[in-house]
Amino acid sequence: MRGGEQSRGGSEDTPRGGPSTSRRGLLRGALIGTGGLVAGAAAGGATGWAVGSEPEPDTIDLGRKYPFYGEPHQGGIATPPQQHTVFASFRLADSAGPRDLQVLLARWSASIAVLQDGRTVGAVQPSSPVQPPRDTGEASGLSPAGLTVTLGLGPAVFGDRFGLARFRPARFTALPKLNGDTLDPALTGGDLSLQACADDPQVAYHAIRNLARIGRDAVVPYWSVLGFGRASAGPGQQTPRNLLGFKDGTRNVTTDEQYSRFVWLGREDQPWAEGGTYQVVRKIRMLLETWDTDRVGDQQQIIGRSKAEGAPLSGTTEFDTPDFAARTASGETAIDPKSHVALAAPEHNGGLMLHRRGYNYTDGLTADGSLDAGLLFVAYVNDPRNFVTLQNRLGANDLLNEYIRHIGSAIFLVPPAPAEGHYVGEALFT
Ligand code: HEM
């Protein structure tokens, strides 16, 4: 352990209450804590939803650690999704120059490595009582919880201000205005991004809070989203559900071949960025009260899949390949051509795919008492035009548009992970 760093405790050696916590156990605890929901779960079982059958034991290993150094790619992209996330977009301070940016990337990288290893970023209890602690302390005693922190650089980093224009990949610009955009300027753009994902929300929050604190001379927090509910852990795993109640992530980039083709950047444009990717972030509010009044048949038509199983409406099981030509007995197409999956499917977009790794979010209630919640859509692509093409198509025609509003948006270049002793983006300064 290096000077100033402390074990948070609860690593593989000293897990907090044992390294694994049963997710179903946690869920059961939560249900018992809110008596009314127990009846809801029982009713769900009676209707034949997944809760009716006993799945394989499903556990989360809170002792899991992901290395930061020496990987071809940063964590949090191809890493199996953890339960919770905190995403934060930052603006560089007006006074920050190239040297400040370089120091920030070096300090953030060293701190992320320590945090992912389950340690604090410095003393929680300083030797002098007049010193503030270097680490804020709320993760002391907590396990690593599979933390990953993904660091991204916004388009402005490659402007003239930092002398880095020659390192900008030709396709990397701010996203243009897209069909269906109703963006709030306070939730749009940013010069740097950090996304912490972990199986313990406090571990994720602690990481972003401390990194923001470490960077406060160079960056100002701009907008952030807390997300939940995306884990797929253990042998009983299921595709997670979004807040519309549908499985989300069934057809996604999963194979090495798909990652190479659609996600990881090659050397052709900017060799320094090889192994990196673009992170597209959209905060999409769902109009849940309206959705919740809709019949399940309508909901299924809008998505193009069944709600309980997640099967394409042309098939019967979740992983059946959609047949967009299939017809019902009455002669209509089984999957509506304006359904979300019909418009987004590679079959209708020249074969293109995105790696989607989103989270549900809630900000509580709006001023008028409606649910303020939705999807923190995060996608990874090696060509931003692929996202632009898809969103323009969805934004113009998707039946889902009646129930969603794109309110936040940003794009970042996520450089490859550094080698041991180096930092993210170091190639820009050598
Ligand atoms: C709140 C907004 C959204 C919701 C609720 C939503 C929900 C879903 C659901 C339920 C599926 C079907 C299951 C699956 O294959 O994963 C799906 C598929 C998909 N979505 Fe979305 N989505 C949203 C926004 C977007 C956006 C903004 C994009 C891209 C611009 C997108 C791209 C896709 C793609 C590419 C698929 C896979 C289609 C296929 O290959 O069959 N989605 N989405």
XYZ file of C-alpha atoms and ligand atoms in Angstrom:
473
model
C 0.000 0.000 0.000
C 1.315 3.456 -0.850
C 1.646 6.348 1.627
C -1.623 8.085 2.455
C -3.770 5.254 1.047
C -5.759 3.168 3.413
C -7.606 -0.060 2.991
C -11.348 0.541 3.108
C -11.576 -2.910 4.660
C -13.942 -5.473 3.253
C -11.695 -6.549 0.355
C -11.417 -10.237 -0.548
C -9.570 -10.773 2.744
C -11.961 -8.969 5.035
C -15.345 -8.814 3.390
C -18.094 -6.833 5.051
C -20.535 -9.437 6.276
C -19.137 -12.016 3.829
C -18.155 -11.180 0.259
C -21.426 -12.224 -1.338
C -24.879 -10.931 -0.643
C -27.854 -12.665 -2.154
C -29.688 -10.237 -4.392
C -32.929 -12.073 -3.817
C -32.200 -11.915 -0.089
C -31.799 -8.149 -0.380
C -34.986 -7.919 -2.403
C -36.909 -9.998 0.100
C -35.642 -7.709 2.886
C -36.793 -4.670 0.947
C -40.219 -6.179 0.339
C -40.721 -7.124 3.966
C -39.728 -3.562 4.889
C -42.601 -2.217 2.778
C -45.467 -4.506 3.710
C -47.751 -3.522 0.821
C -45.272 -4.720 -1.768
C -45.263 -8.286 -0.487
C -48.808 -8.654 -1.700
C -47.775 -7.125 -5.049
C -44.981 -9.666 -5.468
C -47.329 -12.513 -4.646
C -49.816 -11.248 -7.180
C -47.030 -11.075 -9.747
C -46.246 -14.721 -9.103
C -49.883 -15.635 -9.629
C -49.885 -14.023 -13.085
C -47.032 -16.228 -14.250
C -44.249 -13.622 -14.185
C -40.707 -14.714 -13.490
C -41.136 -14.306 -9.737
C -43.434 -17.344 -9.736
C -40.654 -19.824 -10.531
C -37.603 -20.395 -8.334
C -34.549 -19.208 -10.288
C -31.007 -20.360 -9.605
C -29.347 -18.650 -6.625
C -28.314 -15.172 -7.765
C -25.485 -13.555 -5.862
C -23.437 -10.389 -6.047
C -19.800 -10.613 -5.023
C -19.152 -7.386 -3.130
C -15.488 -8.389 -2.785
C -14.988 -8.226 -6.567
C -12.295 -5.832 -7.801
C -11.531 -4.733 -11.338
C -7.975 -3.658 -12.224
C -7.519 -0.160 -13.626
C -4.042 -0.468 -15.152
C -2.784 -2.631 -17.965
C -6.129 -3.414 -19.593
C -6.757 -2.667 -23.265
C -9.918 -0.706 -22.385
C -11.223 1.265 -19.415
C -13.640 -0.521 -17.078
C -17.380 0.098 -17.052
C -17.860 -0.527 -20.782
C -17.569 -4.257 -21.432
C -17.595 -4.974 -17.666
C -20.757 -6.883 -16.639
C -23.140 -4.136 -15.469
C -23.012 -3.416 -11.758
C -26.191 -2.532 -9.856
C -25.664 1.209 -9.380
C -24.118 4.164 -11.105
C -23.247 7.796 -10.580
C -22.568 9.683 -13.791
C -21.088 13.179 -13.626
C -20.262 15.702 -16.317
C -17.731 18.433 -15.468
C -16.711 21.767 -16.980
C -13.097 22.837 -16.992
C -12.630 25.972 -14.902
C -12.097 29.154 -16.944
C -8.657 29.486 -15.407
C -7.559 25.908 -16.305
C -4.748 25.577 -18.843
C -3.045 22.569 -20.471
C -0.898 21.863 -17.416
C -3.971 21.845 -15.130
C -5.687 19.368 -17.445
C -2.628 17.131 -17.466
C -2.308 17.188 -13.668
C -6.042 16.506 -13.322
C -5.883 13.411 -15.569
C -2.835 12.121 -13.690
C -4.413 12.669 -10.271
C -7.766 11.230 -11.282
C -6.109 8.155 -12.801
C -4.006 7.444 -9.702
C -7.070 7.912 -7.481
C -9.335 5.718 -9.612
C -6.758 2.920 -9.412
C -6.790 3.169 -5.620
C -10.591 3.347 -5.390
C -11.123 0.343 -7.690
C -8.737 -1.555 -5.443
C -11.094 -0.953 -2.524
C -8.967 1.662 -0.781
C -9.555 5.242 0.309
C -7.837 8.099 -1.542
C -6.001 9.222 1.597
C -6.247 9.413 5.342
C -9.776 9.511 6.720
C -8.351 10.553 10.087
C -5.481 13.032 9.486
C -2.668 13.203 12.017
C -3.280 16.925 12.561
C -6.721 17.855 13.953
C -6.734 21.129 11.963
C -6.376 19.333 8.588
C -9.453 18.247 6.626
C -9.352 14.516 5.918
C -8.026 13.590 2.459
C -10.767 10.996 2.034
C -14.341 11.876 2.965
C -14.752 8.560 4.798
C -18.199 7.267 3.863
C -16.809 4.177 2.128
C -14.604 3.166 5.061
C -15.265 -0.472 5.881
C -17.115 -1.098 2.617
C -16.047 -3.735 0.091
C -14.718 -2.801 -3.384
C -18.198 -3.741 -4.730
C -16.884 -4.190 -8.279
C -16.278 -0.450 -8.676
C -15.258 0.834 -12.086
C -14.754 4.502 -12.950
C -14.839 5.423 -16.630
C -13.175 8.720 -17.572
C -14.181 10.560 -20.745
C -12.947 13.682 -22.540
C -15.443 16.103 -24.107
C -15.030 17.723 -27.537
C -13.797 21.042 -26.041
C -10.663 19.324 -24.684
C -9.523 19.064 -28.299
C -10.072 22.749 -29.081
C -7.333 25.376 -29.402
C -7.466 26.272 -25.714
C -5.321 23.292 -24.667
C -3.213 23.007 -27.810
C -4.590 19.498 -28.441
C -6.469 20.064 -31.715
C -4.085 17.805 -33.627
C -5.156 14.850 -31.463
C -8.880 15.219 -32.214
C -10.351 12.353 -34.233
C -12.048 13.789 -37.305
C -15.478 12.439 -36.286
C -15.380 13.748 -32.734
C -17.572 16.826 -32.413
C -20.464 17.769 -30.112
C -23.657 15.954 -31.091
C -25.814 17.876 -33.591
C -29.452 18.651 -32.838
C -31.333 15.379 -33.287
C -34.949 14.514 -34.005
C -36.983 14.502 -30.822
C -34.507 16.587 -28.799
C -36.088 18.578 -25.971
C -32.805 19.130 -24.195
C -32.360 21.159 -21.054
C -29.179 23.247 -21.491
C -28.330 22.547 -17.844
C -28.113 18.818 -18.707
C -26.238 19.108 -21.976
C -22.551 18.649 -22.789
C -19.493 18.800 -20.581
C -15.693 18.859 -20.907
C -14.977 15.701 -18.901
C -17.077 12.804 -17.650
C -16.708 10.327 -14.828
C -19.035 7.363 -14.498
C -18.714 5.233 -11.389
C -20.502 1.867 -11.445
C -20.589 -0.405 -8.389
C -22.730 -2.978 -6.647
C -22.970 -0.698 -3.600
C -24.412 2.782 -4.283
C -22.365 4.329 -1.493
C -19.134 3.070 -3.072
C -20.098 4.652 -6.405
C -21.104 7.930 -4.791
C -17.956 8.047 -2.673
C -15.802 7.636 -5.790
C -17.398 10.554 -7.664
C -17.517 12.780 -4.597
C -13.830 12.282 -3.866
C -12.739 12.606 -7.490
C -14.708 15.864 -7.781
C -12.978 17.064 -4.630
C -9.544 16.100 -5.945
C -10.248 17.949 -9.186
C -11.838 21.062 -7.735
C -9.018 23.434 -8.786
C -9.466 22.447 -12.436
C -13.090 21.351 -12.900
C -16.567 22.385 -11.799
C -19.327 19.755 -11.490
C -21.912 20.458 -14.190
C -24.679 17.801 -14.200
C -25.023 14.325 -12.819
C -27.400 11.367 -12.686
C -27.709 8.602 -10.107
C -28.828 5.317 -11.641
C -29.850 1.893 -10.430
C -31.149 -1.489 -11.379
C -28.942 -2.860 -14.140
C -27.080 -5.792 -12.638
C -27.004 -9.173 -14.253
C -25.003 -11.258 -11.837
C -24.790 -14.932 -11.034
C -26.151 -18.028 -12.685
C -29.803 -17.015 -12.288
C -29.253 -13.802 -14.191
C -31.961 -12.193 -16.206
C -31.933 -9.257 -18.568
C -32.638 -6.227 -16.374
C -35.889 -4.318 -16.762
C -36.286 -0.609 -17.412
C -38.938 1.489 -15.668
C -41.448 0.725 -18.423
C -41.292 -2.820 -17.045
C -39.668 -4.290 -20.184
C -36.448 -6.283 -20.412
C -33.801 -3.961 -21.815
C -30.515 -5.210 -23.237
C -31.649 -8.438 -24.904
C -30.098 -7.670 -28.279
C -26.860 -5.880 -27.608
C -23.190 -5.957 -28.523
C -21.804 -9.002 -26.700
C -19.183 -10.839 -28.803
C -15.537 -9.811 -29.306
C -16.207 -9.520 -33.012
C -19.093 -7.098 -32.373
C -17.010 -5.045 -29.911
C -14.174 -4.758 -32.470
C -16.541 -3.815 -35.226
C -18.846 -1.387 -33.419
C -17.255 -0.232 -30.145
C -13.445 -0.053 -29.931
C -11.536 2.600 -31.814
C -8.776 1.442 -34.151
C -5.520 3.198 -35.042
C -6.555 4.614 -38.423
C -7.531 8.129 -37.385
C -5.702 8.837 -34.105
C -3.335 6.050 -33.029
C -3.266 7.342 -29.425
C -7.010 6.564 -29.072
C -6.749 2.890 -30.108
C -8.783 0.742 -27.710
C -10.885 3.728 -26.660
C -14.485 4.427 -27.619
C -17.134 7.171 -27.624
C -19.563 7.389 -24.726
C -22.968 8.821 -25.667
C -25.068 9.779 -22.651
C -28.750 10.703 -22.854
C -30.961 11.463 -19.886
C -34.389 10.301 -21.090
C -37.370 11.088 -18.923
C -40.298 8.666 -19.084
C -43.871 9.900 -18.780
C -44.690 7.041 -16.469
C -48.204 8.060 -15.439
C -49.289 8.046 -19.095
C -47.495 4.766 -19.770
C -49.108 3.172 -16.724
C -52.616 3.857 -18.078
C -51.878 1.974 -21.302
C -53.067 -1.587 -21.917
C -50.297 -4.154 -21.959
C -51.150 -5.015 -25.578
C -50.478 -1.414 -26.605
C -47.259 -1.326 -24.601
C -46.085 -4.475 -26.358
C -46.937 -3.068 -29.772
C -44.919 0.084 -28.972
C -41.813 -1.859 -27.952
C -42.285 -4.784 -30.400
C -41.715 -7.361 -27.651
C -43.806 -9.119 -25.024
C -43.660 -7.633 -21.561
C -43.331 -10.722 -19.387
C -40.946 -12.814 -21.503
C -39.302 -10.101 -23.594
C -39.840 -12.168 -26.765
C -40.142 -10.428 -30.136
C -43.833 -10.351 -31.099
C -42.941 -12.692 -33.980
C -41.609 -15.340 -31.543
C -42.096 -16.943 -28.166
C -38.869 -16.725 -26.175
C -36.622 -13.785 -25.316
C -33.696 -14.670 -27.531
C -35.713 -15.625 -30.624
C -34.472 -13.584 -33.575
C -37.157 -11.066 -34.546
C -38.860 -11.850 -37.845
C -39.936 -8.467 -39.133
C -41.822 -10.026 -42.062
C -43.943 -12.358 -39.882
C -47.702 -11.743 -39.979
C -50.467 -12.402 -37.511
C -53.503 -14.578 -38.331
C -55.360 -11.396 -39.317
C -52.605 -10.500 -41.799
C -50.915 -7.594 -39.973
C -47.159 -7.501 -39.375
C -46.518 -9.141 -35.992
C -43.932 -6.470 -35.111
C -45.234 -2.985 -35.877
C -42.801 -1.273 -38.311
C -42.913 1.823 -36.062
C -42.214 -0.122 -32.882
C -39.012 0.701 -31.010
C -37.221 -2.542 -31.901
C -38.259 -2.523 -35.560
C -36.786 0.951 -36.011
C -33.638 0.278 -33.949
C -32.808 -3.236 -35.202
C -29.635 -3.782 -37.244
C -31.786 -5.432 -39.948
C -33.230 -1.983 -40.719
C -30.086 0.103 -40.203
C -27.488 -1.355 -42.526
C -26.372 -3.825 -39.841
C -25.223 -1.200 -37.311
C -25.187 -1.876 -33.577
C -24.429 0.086 -30.380
C -23.307 -1.228 -27.024
C -26.069 -0.034 -24.669
C -25.220 0.067 -20.958
C -27.899 2.250 -19.421
C -29.388 2.548 -15.936
C -32.773 3.488 -14.549
C -32.873 6.777 -12.680
C -35.273 8.696 -10.495
C -35.126 12.260 -9.254
C -38.212 11.778 -7.062
C -41.210 13.916 -8.038
C -41.625 17.000 -10.205
C -43.185 20.176 -8.773
C -46.637 19.011 -9.973
C -46.261 15.678 -8.180
C -45.521 13.472 -11.218
C -42.876 10.779 -11.161
C -39.555 12.241 -12.278
C -37.794 9.151 -13.586
C -36.505 7.456 -16.709
C -33.495 5.969 -18.392
C -29.895 7.100 -18.189
C -29.108 5.827 -21.685
C -25.374 5.218 -22.107
C -24.104 3.807 -25.379
C -20.585 3.035 -26.600
C -19.748 3.348 -30.289
C -16.609 3.733 -32.383
C -18.405 6.074 -34.756
C -20.701 8.788 -33.332
C -22.568 8.846 -36.657
C -24.069 5.457 -35.788
C -25.804 6.934 -32.759
C -26.888 10.009 -34.739
C -28.390 7.826 -37.487
C -30.316 5.669 -35.025
C -31.592 8.481 -32.837
C -32.707 10.559 -35.817
C -34.696 7.569 -37.018
C -36.175 6.820 -33.599
C -36.801 10.504 -32.825
C -38.842 10.886 -36.030
C -40.955 7.721 -35.980
C -40.748 5.663 -32.790
C -44.151 4.868 -31.205
C -42.320 5.196 -27.886
C -41.833 8.950 -28.399
C -45.238 9.689 -26.888
C -43.938 8.402 -23.547
C -40.360 9.695 -23.403
C -38.483 13.017 -23.520
C -34.769 13.328 -24.230
C -33.760 15.989 -21.695
C -29.990 15.531 -21.292
C -27.208 14.735 -23.747
C -23.426 14.581 -24.047
C -20.668 12.772 -25.883
C -17.176 11.953 -24.612
C -14.152 10.172 -25.978
C -13.120 7.459 -23.508
C -9.383 6.850 -24.033
C -7.886 3.374 -23.531
C -6.801 2.352 -20.017
C -3.241 3.336 -19.042
C -0.350 1.011 -18.313
C 0.767 0.755 -14.671
C 2.333 4.014 -13.548
C 0.774 6.028 -16.395
C -2.474 7.961 -16.706
C -5.501 8.258 -18.967
C -4.763 10.545 -21.918
C -1.010 10.750 -21.200
C -0.257 10.440 -24.925
C -1.777 13.898 -25.427
C 1.001 15.498 -23.407
C 4.114 13.732 -24.664
C -36.331 5.644 -22.647
C -35.817 5.304 -23.808
C -35.674 3.892 -24.268
C -36.288 2.761 -23.824
C -37.334 2.641 -22.729
C -35.788 1.666 -24.598
C -36.187 0.350 -24.446
C -35.773 -0.709 -25.236
C -36.269 -2.051 -25.133
C -37.310 -2.535 -24.129
C -35.652 -2.777 -26.078
C -35.894 -4.265 -26.389
C -34.972 -5.200 -25.677
C -33.567 -5.231 -26.195
O -33.281 -5.775 -27.263
O -32.710 -4.680 -25.502
C -34.746 -1.899 -26.781
C -33.927 -2.259 -27.805
C -33.073 -1.392 -28.458
N -32.950 -0.052 -28.262
Fe -33.939 1.050 -26.917
N -34.862 2.141 -25.488
C -34.770 3.488 -25.320
C -33.950 4.363 -26.016
C -33.119 3.986 -27.037
C -32.263 4.893 -27.765
C -32.150 6.385 -27.520
C -31.584 4.142 -28.676
C -30.568 4.567 -29.691
C -30.547 5.736 -30.297
C -32.029 2.771 -28.512
C -31.554 1.716 -29.232
C -31.984 0.421 -29.111
C -31.452 -0.668 -29.890
C -30.338 -0.599 -30.931
C -32.154 -1.819 -29.494
C -31.983 -3.237 -30.026
C -32.939 -3.450 -31.173
C -32.784 -4.832 -31.770
O -31.688 -5.151 -32.239
O -33.753 -5.576 -31.755
N -32.946 2.721 -27.513
N -34.840 -0.625 -26.240
